[in-house]
Amino acid sequence: MNVDKRFELVKRNTQDIVSEAELKDILKKKKNPSAYIGFAVTGRIHIGYFIPIMKIADFLRAGFHFKILLADLHAHLDDRKAPFELLDHRVKYYKEISIGLLKAIGADTTNLEFVKGSDFQLDKKYTLDMYRIAAMRSLEKCRKAAAEVVRFGDSPKLSGFMYPILQALDEEYLDVDVQYGGIDQRKILMFARENLPKIGYKSRVEVMTPMLPGLQGAKMSASVEGSKIDVLDSRKDVEKKINSAFCPIGEIENNGVISFVKHVIMVMKNDNKKEFVIKRPEKFGGDLSYNDYKLLERDYLEKKLHPQDLKTAVAEEVNEMLEHVRKRFETKKDLIKRAFPD
């Protein structure tokens, strides 16, 4: 695969790359560059994670050695979203789910590596670098960087202000060329680019993808009831949640169903040279088949595709994808209970 194809593979379905020129330069110089994403091991994993999982697969196909940081300390620093005594169990849960999701989309995980945050974030040199950045940055600067990710509240914990400092240092200590994250991470990623050079380290390329809207229109989140589909939900629960999702006829803004089709289903179909089939009774025009998301979006905007027909087809696709994860966890139910005892 040549440099241009590798670049387009990494770039597709992204919302921002800082910078594209730097990314191209890395691809020209390195056959197997490195990248990472950090998963703070907080709540249960939902189908919104398919967006980063799909992008991880793109990085792997483009020749990257890819690291998934299982960020246990971050999960506790963020207003103790993960209790300290549950961190090890959450790490195991996130690793198992991530493997299941990657297998569900047929990703080649040969060059995938999992790294636990506390395995290197407590080292002496890392800690000294953390203090060096802390000595240069104000609370306001750190808060501004982390505001879209960290839960500060009316009486913010000191740990939340440390969050972006650790995330910046992770780039150096994971020895990567690229950090990848959701667009909600943008200010933290820019914080990293600004501050690593101040202590003698190079800035990295930052790649960002959109956030999947929740089923009720806002960002899909494990903490927002009714906004998400857990990747271990039953087939019936998936169907029920998608059927009740916010999906107004002729509207695509904040439409989580349409967004999932665009960023996950159609990408998988195109990669596998298959069409997305929406079954309909003959009296309503018969089945619809799409090999291009833009055509599906056009039909939806023109109200030629009804929300209920779309929901039914999406529920079927989601259930088929999640079946791999459900089967993987049939013998791991104790792990879920240990990770999420409540």
PDB file of N, CA and C in Angstrom, residues 279-320:
ATOM      1  N   LYS A 279     -34.852  -3.848   4.234  1.00  0.00           N
ATOM      2  CA  LYS A 279     -36.000  -4.628   3.778  1.00  0.00           C
ATOM      3  C   LYS A 279     -37.302  -3.859   3.994  1.00  0.00           C
ATOM      4  N   ARG A 280     -38.146  -3.885   2.951  1.00  0.00           N
ATOM      5  CA  ARG A 280     -39.458  -3.233   3.031  1.00  0.00           C
ATOM      6  C   ARG A 280     -40.475  -4.096   2.295  1.00  0.00           C
ATOM      7  N   PRO A 281     -41.731  -4.078   2.743  1.00  0.00           N
ATOM      8  CA  PRO A 281     -42.786  -4.788   2.007  1.00  0.00           C
ATOM      9  C   PRO A 281     -42.932  -4.212   0.596  1.00  0.00           C
ATOM     10  N   GLU A 282     -43.356  -5.036  -0.326  1.00  0.00           N
ATOM     11  CA  GLU A 282     -43.530  -4.596  -1.717  1.00  0.00           C
ATOM     12  C   GLU A 282     -44.500  -3.421  -1.822  1.00  0.00           C
ATOM     13  N   LYS A 283     -45.514  -3.416  -0.953  1.00  0.00           N
ATOM     14  CA  LYS A 283     -46.512  -2.341  -1.027  1.00  0.00           C
ATOM     15  C   LYS A 283     -45.917  -0.975  -0.660  1.00  0.00           C
ATOM     16  N   PHE A 284     -44.745  -0.993  -0.007  1.00  0.00           N
ATOM     17  CA  PHE A 284     -44.063   0.264   0.324  1.00  0.00           C
ATOM     18  C   PHE A 284     -42.835   0.487  -0.561  1.00  0.00           C
ATOM     19  N   GLY A 285     -42.785  -0.231  -1.681  1.00  0.00           N
ATOM     20  CA  GLY A 285     -41.701  -0.019  -2.643  1.00  0.00           C
ATOM     21  C   GLY A 285     -40.652  -1.100  -2.694  1.00  0.00           C
ATOM     22  N   GLY A 286     -40.721  -2.088  -1.793  1.00  0.00           N
ATOM     23  CA  GLY A 286     -39.747  -3.175  -1.808  1.00  0.00           C
ATOM     24  C   GLY A 286     -38.415  -2.788  -1.177  1.00  0.00           C
ATOM     25  N   ASP A 287     -37.485  -3.731  -1.178  1.00  0.00           N
ATOM     26  CA  ASP A 287     -36.192  -3.529  -0.527  1.00  0.00           C
ATOM     27  C   ASP A 287     -35.379  -2.405  -1.174  1.00  0.00           C
ATOM     28  N   LEU A 288     -34.564  -1.751  -0.338  1.00  0.00           N
ATOM     29  CA  LEU A 288     -33.609  -0.741  -0.805  1.00  0.00           C
ATOM     30  C   LEU A 288     -32.196  -1.258  -0.545  1.00  0.00           C
ATOM     31  N   SER A 289     -31.290  -1.030  -1.490  1.00  0.00           N
ATOM     32  CA  SER A 289     -29.897  -1.449  -1.330  1.00  0.00           C
ATOM     33  C   SER A 289     -28.980  -0.254  -1.571  1.00  0.00           C
ATOM     34  N   TYR A 290     -27.985  -0.101  -0.690  1.00  0.00           N
ATOM     35  CA  TYR A 290     -27.066   1.034  -0.807  1.00  0.00           C
ATOM     36  C   TYR A 290     -25.614   0.568  -0.734  1.00  0.00           C
ATOM     37  N   ASN A 291     -24.797   1.093  -1.639  1.00  0.00           N
ATOM     38  CA  ASN A 291     -23.349   0.891  -1.559  1.00  0.00           C
ATOM     39  C   ASN A 291     -22.623   2.220  -1.364  1.00  0.00           C
ATOM     40  N   ASP A 292     -23.390   3.278  -1.136  1.00  0.00           N
ATOM     41  CA  ASP A 292     -22.833   4.621  -0.959  1.00  0.00           C
ATOM     42  C   ASP A 292     -23.674   5.354   0.086  1.00  0.00           C
ATOM     43  N   TYR A 293     -23.027   5.785   1.181  1.00  0.00           N
ATOM     44  CA  TYR A 293     -23.773   6.470   2.236  1.00  0.00           C
ATOM     45  C   TYR A 293     -24.475   7.716   1.728  1.00  0.00           C
ATOM     46  N   LYS A 294     -23.854   8.446   0.819  1.00  0.00           N
ATOM     47  CA  LYS A 294     -24.444   9.696   0.325  1.00  0.00           C
ATOM     48  C   LYS A 294     -25.804   9.461  -0.332  1.00  0.00           C
ATOM     49  N   LEU A 295     -25.962   8.322  -0.984  1.00  0.00           N
ATOM     50  CA  LEU A 295     -27.248   7.999  -1.612  1.00  0.00           C
ATOM     51  C   LEU A 295     -28.303   7.709  -0.551  1.00  0.00           C
ATOM     52  N   LEU A 296     -27.887   7.014   0.501  1.00  0.00           N
ATOM     53  CA  LEU A 296     -28.816   6.739   1.603  1.00  0.00           C
ATOM     54  C   LEU A 296     -29.225   8.042   2.278  1.00  0.00           C
ATOM     55  N   GLU A 297     -28.259   8.911   2.529  1.00  0.00           N
ATOM     56  CA  GLU A 297     -28.565  10.196   3.162  1.00  0.00           C
ATOM     57  C   GLU A 297     -29.515  11.022   2.297  1.00  0.00           C
ATOM     58  N   ARG A 298     -29.283  11.023   0.993  1.00  0.00           N
ATOM     59  CA  ARG A 298     -30.157  11.764   0.073  1.00  0.00           C
ATOM     60  C   ARG A 298     -31.587  11.253   0.170  1.00  0.00           C
ATOM     61  N   ASP A 299     -31.754   9.935   0.134  1.00  0.00           N
ATOM     62  CA  ASP A 299     -33.097   9.359   0.215  1.00  0.00           C
ATOM     63  C   ASP A 299     -33.756   9.679   1.547  1.00  0.00           C
ATOM     64  N   TYR A 300     -32.958   9.703   2.614  1.00  0.00           N
ATOM     65  CA  TYR A 300     -33.528  10.000   3.928  1.00  0.00           C
ATOM     66  C   TYR A 300     -33.971  11.459   4.003  1.00  0.00           C
ATOM     67  N   LEU A 301     -33.138  12.358   3.511  1.00  0.00           N
ATOM     68  CA  LEU A 301     -33.486  13.782   3.522  1.00  0.00           C
ATOM     69  C   LEU A 301     -34.708  14.068   2.654  1.00  0.00           C
ATOM     70  N   GLU A 302     -34.839  13.310   1.562  1.00  0.00           N
ATOM     71  CA  GLU A 302     -35.983  13.490   0.664  1.00  0.00           C
ATOM     72  C   GLU A 302     -37.202  12.681   1.107  1.00  0.00           C
ATOM     73  N   LYS A 303     -37.079  12.046   2.263  1.00  0.00           N
ATOM     74  CA  LYS A 303     -38.167  11.278   2.882  1.00  0.00           C
ATOM     75  C   LYS A 303     -38.608  10.081   2.035  1.00  0.00           C
ATOM     76  N   LYS A 304     -37.660   9.568   1.247  1.00  0.00           N
ATOM     77  CA  LYS A 304     -37.934   8.351   0.484  1.00  0.00           C
ATOM     78  C   LYS A 304     -37.627   7.104   1.315  1.00  0.00           C
ATOM     79  N   LEU A 305     -36.860   7.313   2.375  1.00  0.00           N
ATOM     80  CA  LEU A 305     -36.512   6.240   3.309  1.00  0.00           C
ATOM     81  C   LEU A 305     -37.125   6.568   4.660  1.00  0.00           C
ATOM     82  N   HIS A 306     -38.007   5.692   5.131  1.00  0.00           N
ATOM     83  CA  HIS A 306     -38.725   5.948   6.386  1.00  0.00           C
ATOM     84  C   HIS A 306     -37.863   5.562   7.590  1.00  0.00           C
ATOM     85  N   PRO A 307     -37.930   6.343   8.678  1.00  0.00           N
ATOM     86  CA  PRO A 307     -37.134   6.036   9.867  1.00  0.00           C
ATOM     87  C   PRO A 307     -37.327   4.618  10.399  1.00  0.00           C
ATOM     88  N   GLN A 308     -38.563   4.115  10.384  1.00  0.00           N
ATOM     89  CA  GLN A 308     -38.795   2.789  10.946  1.00  0.00           C
ATOM     90  C   GLN A 308     -38.116   1.694  10.124  1.00  0.00           C
ATOM     91  N   ASP A 309     -38.134   1.843   8.806  1.00  0.00           N
ATOM     92  CA  ASP A 309     -37.439   0.867   7.960  1.00  0.00           C
ATOM     93  C   ASP A 309     -35.936   0.909   8.225  1.00  0.00           C
ATOM     94  N   LEU A 310     -35.409   2.122   8.382  1.00  0.00           N
ATOM     95  CA  LEU A 310     -33.986   2.275   8.674  1.00  0.00           C
ATOM     96  C   LEU A 310     -33.651   1.666  10.034  1.00  0.00           C
ATOM     97  N   LYS A 311     -34.463   1.952  11.039  1.00  0.00           N
ATOM     98  CA  LYS A 311     -34.219   1.433  12.384  1.00  0.00           C
ATOM     99  C   LYS A 311     -34.201  -0.091  12.402  1.00  0.00           C
ATOM    100  N   THR A 312     -35.143  -0.695  11.701  1.00  0.00           N
ATOM    101  CA  THR A 312     -35.217  -2.161  11.667  1.00  0.00           C
ATOM    102  C   THR A 312     -33.942  -2.753  11.074  1.00  0.00           C
ATOM    103  N   ALA A 313     -33.471  -2.152   9.984  1.00  0.00           N
ATOM    104  CA  ALA A 313     -32.252  -2.641   9.327  1.00  0.00           C
ATOM    105  C   ALA A 313     -31.019  -2.417  10.202  1.00  0.00           C
ATOM    106  N   VAL A 314     -30.949  -1.265  10.863  1.00  0.00           N
ATOM    107  CA  VAL A 314     -29.805  -0.959  11.724  1.00  0.00           C
ATOM    108  C   VAL A 314     -29.774  -1.900  12.924  1.00  0.00           C
ATOM    109  N   ALA A 315     -30.931  -2.160  13.519  1.00  0.00           N
ATOM    110  CA  ALA A 315     -30.992  -3.080  14.657  1.00  0.00           C
ATOM    111  C   ALA A 315     -30.477  -4.461  14.274  1.00  0.00           C
ATOM    112  N   GLU A 316     -30.832  -4.912  13.088  1.00  0.00           N
ATOM    113  CA  GLU A 316     -30.369  -6.221  12.611  1.00  0.00           C
ATOM    114  C   GLU A 316     -28.849  -6.234  12.449  1.00  0.00           C
ATOM    115  N   GLU A 317     -28.298  -5.160  11.882  1.00  0.00           N
ATOM    116  CA  GLU A 317     -26.848  -5.072  11.687  1.00  0.00           C
ATOM    117  C   GLU A 317     -26.116  -5.001  13.029  1.00  0.00           C
ATOM    118  N   VAL A 318     -26.623  -4.180  13.949  1.00  0.00           N
ATOM    119  CA  VAL A 318     -25.985  -4.038  15.258  1.00  0.00           C
ATOM    120  C   VAL A 318     -25.978  -5.372  15.989  1.00  0.00           C
ATOM    121  N   ASN A 319     -27.108  -6.056  15.969  1.00  0.00           N
ATOM    122  CA  ASN A 319     -27.176  -7.350  16.651  1.00  0.00           C
ATOM    123  C   ASN A 319     -26.204  -8.359  16.065  1.00  0.00           C
ATOM    124  N   GLU A 320     -26.057  -8.347  14.765  1.00  0.00           N
ATOM    125  CA  GLU A 320     -25.113  -9.275  14.133  1.00  0.00           C
ATOM    126  C   GLU A 320     -23.681  -8.966  14.577  1.00  0.00           C
TER     127      GLU A 320
END
